[in-house]
XYZ file of C-alpha atoms in Angstrom:
341
model
C -5.412 17.485 -3.299
C -4.936 14.086 -1.660
C -1.599 12.611 -2.764
C -1.779 9.806 -0.212
C -4.562 8.232 -2.268
C -2.378 7.880 -5.317
C -3.435 8.870 -8.825
C -7.049 7.691 -8.782
C -8.485 11.136 -8.017
C -6.067 12.877 -10.361
C -6.826 14.283 -13.820
C -4.136 12.191 -15.589
C -5.682 8.920 -14.426
C -9.198 10.058 -15.400
C -8.179 11.304 -18.855
C -6.131 8.209 -19.714
C -8.996 5.973 -18.611
C -11.508 7.909 -20.733
C -9.316 7.743 -23.839
C -8.885 3.967 -23.413
C -12.324 2.852 -22.222
C -14.698 5.534 -23.485
C -16.874 4.318 -26.348
C -18.780 6.203 -29.082
C -22.001 7.609 -27.690
C -20.747 7.889 -24.093
C -21.223 11.341 -22.608
C -18.486 13.092 -20.650
C -19.477 15.564 -17.904
C -16.640 17.392 -16.137
C -17.978 19.587 -13.331
C -15.470 22.275 -12.340
C -15.622 24.760 -9.480
C -13.440 27.807 -10.044
C -11.907 30.106 -7.448
C -12.213 33.890 -7.753
C -8.968 34.017 -9.747
C -10.284 31.499 -12.284
C -8.125 28.611 -11.036
C -10.001 25.273 -10.651
C -10.735 24.624 -6.970
C -12.638 21.357 -7.376
C -13.218 18.847 -10.180
C -15.771 16.039 -10.471
C -15.200 14.125 -13.757
C -18.203 11.951 -14.654
C -19.437 9.935 -17.604
C -22.692 8.361 -18.724
C -23.070 5.372 -21.013
C -25.146 5.846 -24.136
C -28.880 5.619 -23.400
C -28.375 5.337 -19.623
C -29.454 7.682 -16.832
C -26.687 6.640 -14.435
C -23.566 8.770 -13.941
C -20.236 7.267 -12.888
C -16.843 8.787 -12.018
C -14.152 8.207 -14.635
C -12.350 4.981 -13.793
C -15.349 3.434 -12.048
C -16.415 0.805 -11.369
C -13.496 -1.505 -12.226
C -10.265 0.454 -12.426
C -10.246 3.020 -9.606
C -9.546 1.184 -6.363
C -9.832 4.458 -4.503
C -12.056 7.270 -5.640
C -12.586 10.710 -4.186
C -13.654 14.267 -4.929
C -10.605 16.212 -6.171
C -10.533 19.529 -4.359
C -8.020 22.042 -3.034
C -7.694 22.154 0.737
C -8.569 25.854 0.776
C -12.106 26.703 -0.268
C -13.329 23.115 0.042
C -16.872 24.002 1.112
C -17.343 26.620 -1.604
C -16.122 24.178 -4.261
C -18.459 21.457 -2.976
C -21.424 23.848 -3.120
C -20.623 24.884 -6.694
C -20.177 21.286 -7.868
C -23.444 20.235 -6.185
C -25.354 23.114 -7.783
C -24.024 22.164 -11.215
C -24.906 18.492 -10.689
C -28.444 19.340 -9.548
C -29.045 21.295 -12.772
C -27.431 18.709 -15.064
C -30.189 17.257 -17.301
C -30.869 13.618 -18.120
C -29.437 11.796 -15.087
C -31.210 10.098 -12.203
C -28.463 8.377 -10.204
C -24.765 9.034 -9.600
C -22.882 5.938 -8.396
C -19.586 6.571 -6.575
C -17.968 3.242 -5.600
C -14.821 2.705 -3.529
C -14.867 5.942 -1.537
C -12.695 5.949 1.618
C -14.900 5.945 4.684
C -13.022 8.791 6.349
C -12.852 11.561 3.793
C -13.452 15.176 4.737
C -13.748 16.183 1.081
C -16.455 13.619 0.320
C -18.337 14.442 3.538
C -18.308 18.112 2.525
C -19.566 17.240 -0.966
C -22.404 15.047 0.351
C -23.557 17.765 2.755
C -23.684 20.245 -0.128
C -25.626 17.792 -2.301
C -28.234 17.276 0.412
C -28.565 21.056 0.729
C -29.416 21.197 -2.986
C -32.220 18.648 -2.602
C -30.316 15.599 -3.873
C -30.833 12.285 -2.100
C -27.838 10.411 -0.669
C -27.628 6.662 0.000
C -24.465 5.271 1.622
C -23.694 1.538 1.559
C -20.690 -0.554 2.643
C -18.169 -1.446 -0.081
C -15.296 -3.946 -0.322
C -12.269 -2.694 1.634
C -8.727 -2.070 0.561
C -6.047 -4.034 2.410
C -2.809 -2.467 3.634
C 0.176 -3.700 5.622
C 1.294 -1.133 8.182
C 4.968 -1.209 9.050
C 4.394 0.377 12.491
C 7.688 0.300 14.372
C 9.106 -2.690 12.484
C 12.570 -2.207 11.056
C 12.615 -5.263 8.788
C 10.288 -7.577 6.886
C 11.507 -10.439 9.059
C 10.308 -8.785 12.276
C 7.039 -7.715 10.617
C 6.195 -11.261 9.521
C 7.951 -13.300 12.226
C 4.691 -15.019 13.245
C 3.934 -15.974 9.633
C 5.111 -18.874 7.481
C 6.235 -16.422 4.786
C 9.882 -16.044 5.979
C 10.292 -19.830 5.780
C 8.693 -19.928 2.313
C 11.008 -17.189 1.044
C 14.102 -18.964 2.432
C 12.993 -22.217 0.772
C 12.452 -20.419 -2.522
C 15.937 -18.892 -2.539
C 17.426 -22.274 -1.596
C 15.650 -23.970 -4.507
C 16.827 -21.273 -6.905
C 20.395 -21.868 -5.765
C 20.047 -25.656 -6.070
C 18.739 -25.359 -9.632
C 21.257 -22.751 -10.697
C 18.784 -19.903 -11.131
C 20.056 -16.372 -10.582
C 17.266 -14.055 -9.309
C 17.406 -10.405 -10.308
C 15.114 -7.869 -8.577
C 14.557 -4.320 -9.772
C 11.971 -1.587 -9.338
C 11.938 1.049 -12.051
C 9.847 3.863 -13.540
C 7.820 2.794 -16.587
C 9.462 2.717 -19.988
C 7.966 1.725 -23.335
C 9.958 -1.560 -23.554
C 9.087 -2.517 -19.979
C 5.371 -1.761 -20.404
C 5.300 -3.728 -23.674
C 7.011 -6.626 -21.899
C 4.499 -6.885 -19.050
C 1.557 -6.623 -21.477
C 2.975 -9.441 -23.609
C 3.651 -11.414 -20.435
C 0.010 -11.128 -19.383
C -1.439 -11.833 -22.805
C 0.067 -15.302 -22.892
C -3.071 -16.253 -21.004
C -5.230 -14.789 -23.778
C -3.343 -16.841 -26.341
C -4.516 -20.081 -24.767
C -1.707 -20.569 -22.282
C -2.457 -21.232 -18.613
C 0.949 -19.861 -17.788
C 0.144 -16.402 -16.441
C -2.686 -14.514 -14.837
C -2.946 -10.766 -14.966
C -4.645 -7.473 -15.661
C -4.833 -7.257 -19.449
C -8.065 -9.006 -20.352
C -8.836 -6.536 -23.158
C -7.007 -4.362 -25.661
C -8.447 -1.298 -23.872
C -6.557 -2.241 -20.698
C -3.300 -2.267 -22.644
C -4.062 1.144 -24.159
C -4.912 2.495 -20.726
C -1.629 1.406 -19.142
C 0.402 2.724 -22.089
C -1.341 6.097 -21.874
C -0.867 6.192 -18.112
C 2.838 5.383 -18.431
C 3.248 8.188 -20.990
C 1.378 10.797 -18.939
C 2.466 12.957 -16.024
C 1.178 10.193 -13.726
C 4.235 8.155 -14.785
C 6.312 10.020 -12.213
C 4.399 8.096 -9.522
C 4.469 4.670 -11.235
C 6.953 1.941 -10.358
C 7.182 -1.510 -11.963
C 8.879 -4.114 -9.784
C 10.211 -7.184 -11.586
C 11.776 -10.485 -10.590
C 13.738 -12.291 -13.280
C 15.446 -15.665 -13.327
C 18.514 -15.513 -15.572
C 16.904 -12.656 -17.499
C 13.507 -14.354 -17.845
C 10.572 -12.439 -16.342
C 9.029 -14.512 -13.541
C 6.751 -11.975 -11.817
C 5.991 -8.265 -11.759
C 4.110 -5.723 -9.666
C 2.674 -2.529 -11.160
C 2.652 -0.008 -8.297
C 1.850 3.602 -7.516
C 4.452 5.381 -5.405
C 2.798 7.840 -2.984
C 4.549 9.868 -0.289
C 3.574 7.445 2.475
C 3.071 4.083 0.826
C 3.514 1.901 -2.220
C 0.203 0.776 -3.767
C 0.054 -2.493 -5.696
C -2.325 -1.912 -8.623
C -1.977 -5.218 -10.491
C 0.415 -8.125 -10.789
C 1.136 -11.332 -12.693
C 3.284 -14.411 -12.092
C 4.592 -17.155 -14.348
C 2.723 -20.261 -13.237
C 5.329 -22.608 -14.658
C 7.738 -21.299 -11.986
C 5.499 -21.874 -8.957
C 8.139 -24.155 -7.397
C 10.129 -20.997 -6.639
C 7.130 -18.884 -5.519
C 8.211 -15.812 -7.547
C 5.143 -13.774 -6.578
C 5.804 -14.273 -2.873
C 9.509 -13.527 -3.249
C 8.830 -10.365 -5.265
C 6.308 -9.070 -2.712
C 8.858 -9.744 0.056
C 11.537 -7.788 -1.791
C 9.169 -4.897 -2.532
C 8.170 -4.685 1.145
C 11.859 -4.532 2.081
C 12.410 -1.846 -0.555
C 9.483 0.189 0.814
C 10.787 -0.025 4.372
C 14.277 1.035 3.305
C 12.779 4.140 1.651
C 10.880 5.140 4.782
C 7.367 4.197 3.676
C 4.833 3.622 6.446
C 2.735 0.959 4.693
C 2.224 -1.223 1.645
C -1.270 -1.118 0.141
C -2.660 -4.146 -1.712
C -5.632 -1.965 -2.718
C -9.141 -3.222 -3.433
C -10.315 -6.643 -2.226
C -9.978 -8.615 1.010
C -8.495 -11.812 -0.427
C -7.033 -14.199 2.128
C -3.489 -14.062 0.746
C -3.280 -10.376 1.710
C -3.922 -11.239 5.347
C -0.858 -13.491 5.309
C 1.150 -10.299 4.778
C -0.472 -8.819 7.910
C -2.674 -6.557 5.798
C -5.629 -4.983 7.599
C -8.807 -3.672 5.956
C -9.267 0.015 5.172
C -13.004 0.507 5.167
C -14.679 1.980 2.101
C -18.191 2.914 1.147
C -20.337 3.032 -1.955
C -22.312 6.239 -2.365
C -25.357 6.727 -4.579
C -26.707 10.203 -5.284
C -30.261 10.395 -6.626
C -31.728 13.346 -8.475
C -34.735 15.428 -7.478
C -37.253 13.838 -9.875
C -40.017 11.443 -8.723
C -38.466 8.652 -10.821
C -35.131 9.122 -9.052
C -36.913 8.983 -5.689
C -38.636 5.733 -6.731
C -35.261 4.287 -7.784
C -33.819 5.050 -4.359
C -36.815 3.502 -2.584
C -36.490 0.399 -4.729
C -32.807 0.137 -3.882
C -33.540 0.365 -0.160
C -36.292 -2.270 -0.401
C -34.057 -4.631 -2.360
C -31.313 -4.238 0.221
C -33.790 -5.061 3.005
C -35.034 -8.173 1.151
C -31.474 -9.414 0.627
C -30.646 -8.893 4.287
C -33.787 -10.780 5.407
C -33.070 -13.648 3.018
C -29.515 -13.899 4.332
C -30.773 -13.943 7.929
C -33.281 -16.712 7.097
C -30.621 -18.872 5.457
C -28.306 -18.321 8.401
C -30.994 -19.194 10.974
C -31.963 -22.391 9.125
C -28.362 -23.538 8.821
C -27.761 -23.063 12.559
C -31.018 -24.842 13.400
């Protein structure tokens, strides 16, 4: 159990994702290790697309910014051994791809050691990091960002709102059906031909997924932060509330209101809210975009793990992957050397 990583390793997230994004013909493989009393001690939920030999964790590769092996703290090694034995005997697969795994994870390290012991081949590669702002000893957002231009931008935004008679209203609430419907409609203005908003809901499946998630037990850890101008939604943040941090899963902003920088203002207010509630950090999750660094976010290193089966074809696939990686690295070095010359 790793609550600090939010819902991504939890069963509610996996089941909601499968119900929304699973398609006819996809195969679901849930590997479960049971303790002596019959209680699940470790769970590895996987799926395989129709006609493919590659396994993926539920939620991967696009929707689980963190991913990890769900296991109880007690009996971790025994659970990892049982899961690895079941995976080794599972027919029809050649490669298991596990993206976005935190680099420092005792549970994953235990699982990989057990897989190697069962003759499976492990290939570890670097993956895009998550970005998180640590509050350290700072008591306010102003002191945290005093060397940034963001405090000045926020002050300017509030001044412009006042000059134009706009009344900002900030709230952060658990999900409700009306609120979820509102943010989906807000995002889908882009899909209707408007360049007004950018957001998460590029498909109907994404909308189903968020509605299922908001109606599941995972809803207790979901918070939706909104900024409204005179009742009109200007920006929102869909977040996961963990014991130590708030995690920003996706967001959207009304582009017609860029004069007032509603996305920046909302992030500022959410950081202040997190500090007031004793959180130690604010996690922007996957991706190292430059705007996150302006909020003093630092990278949290992640890795991509590929597990190959014991067949000769799986071994050839791993060798091909290693060769391709070497060719790409050499090509990059050649381009770099020519540009400097």
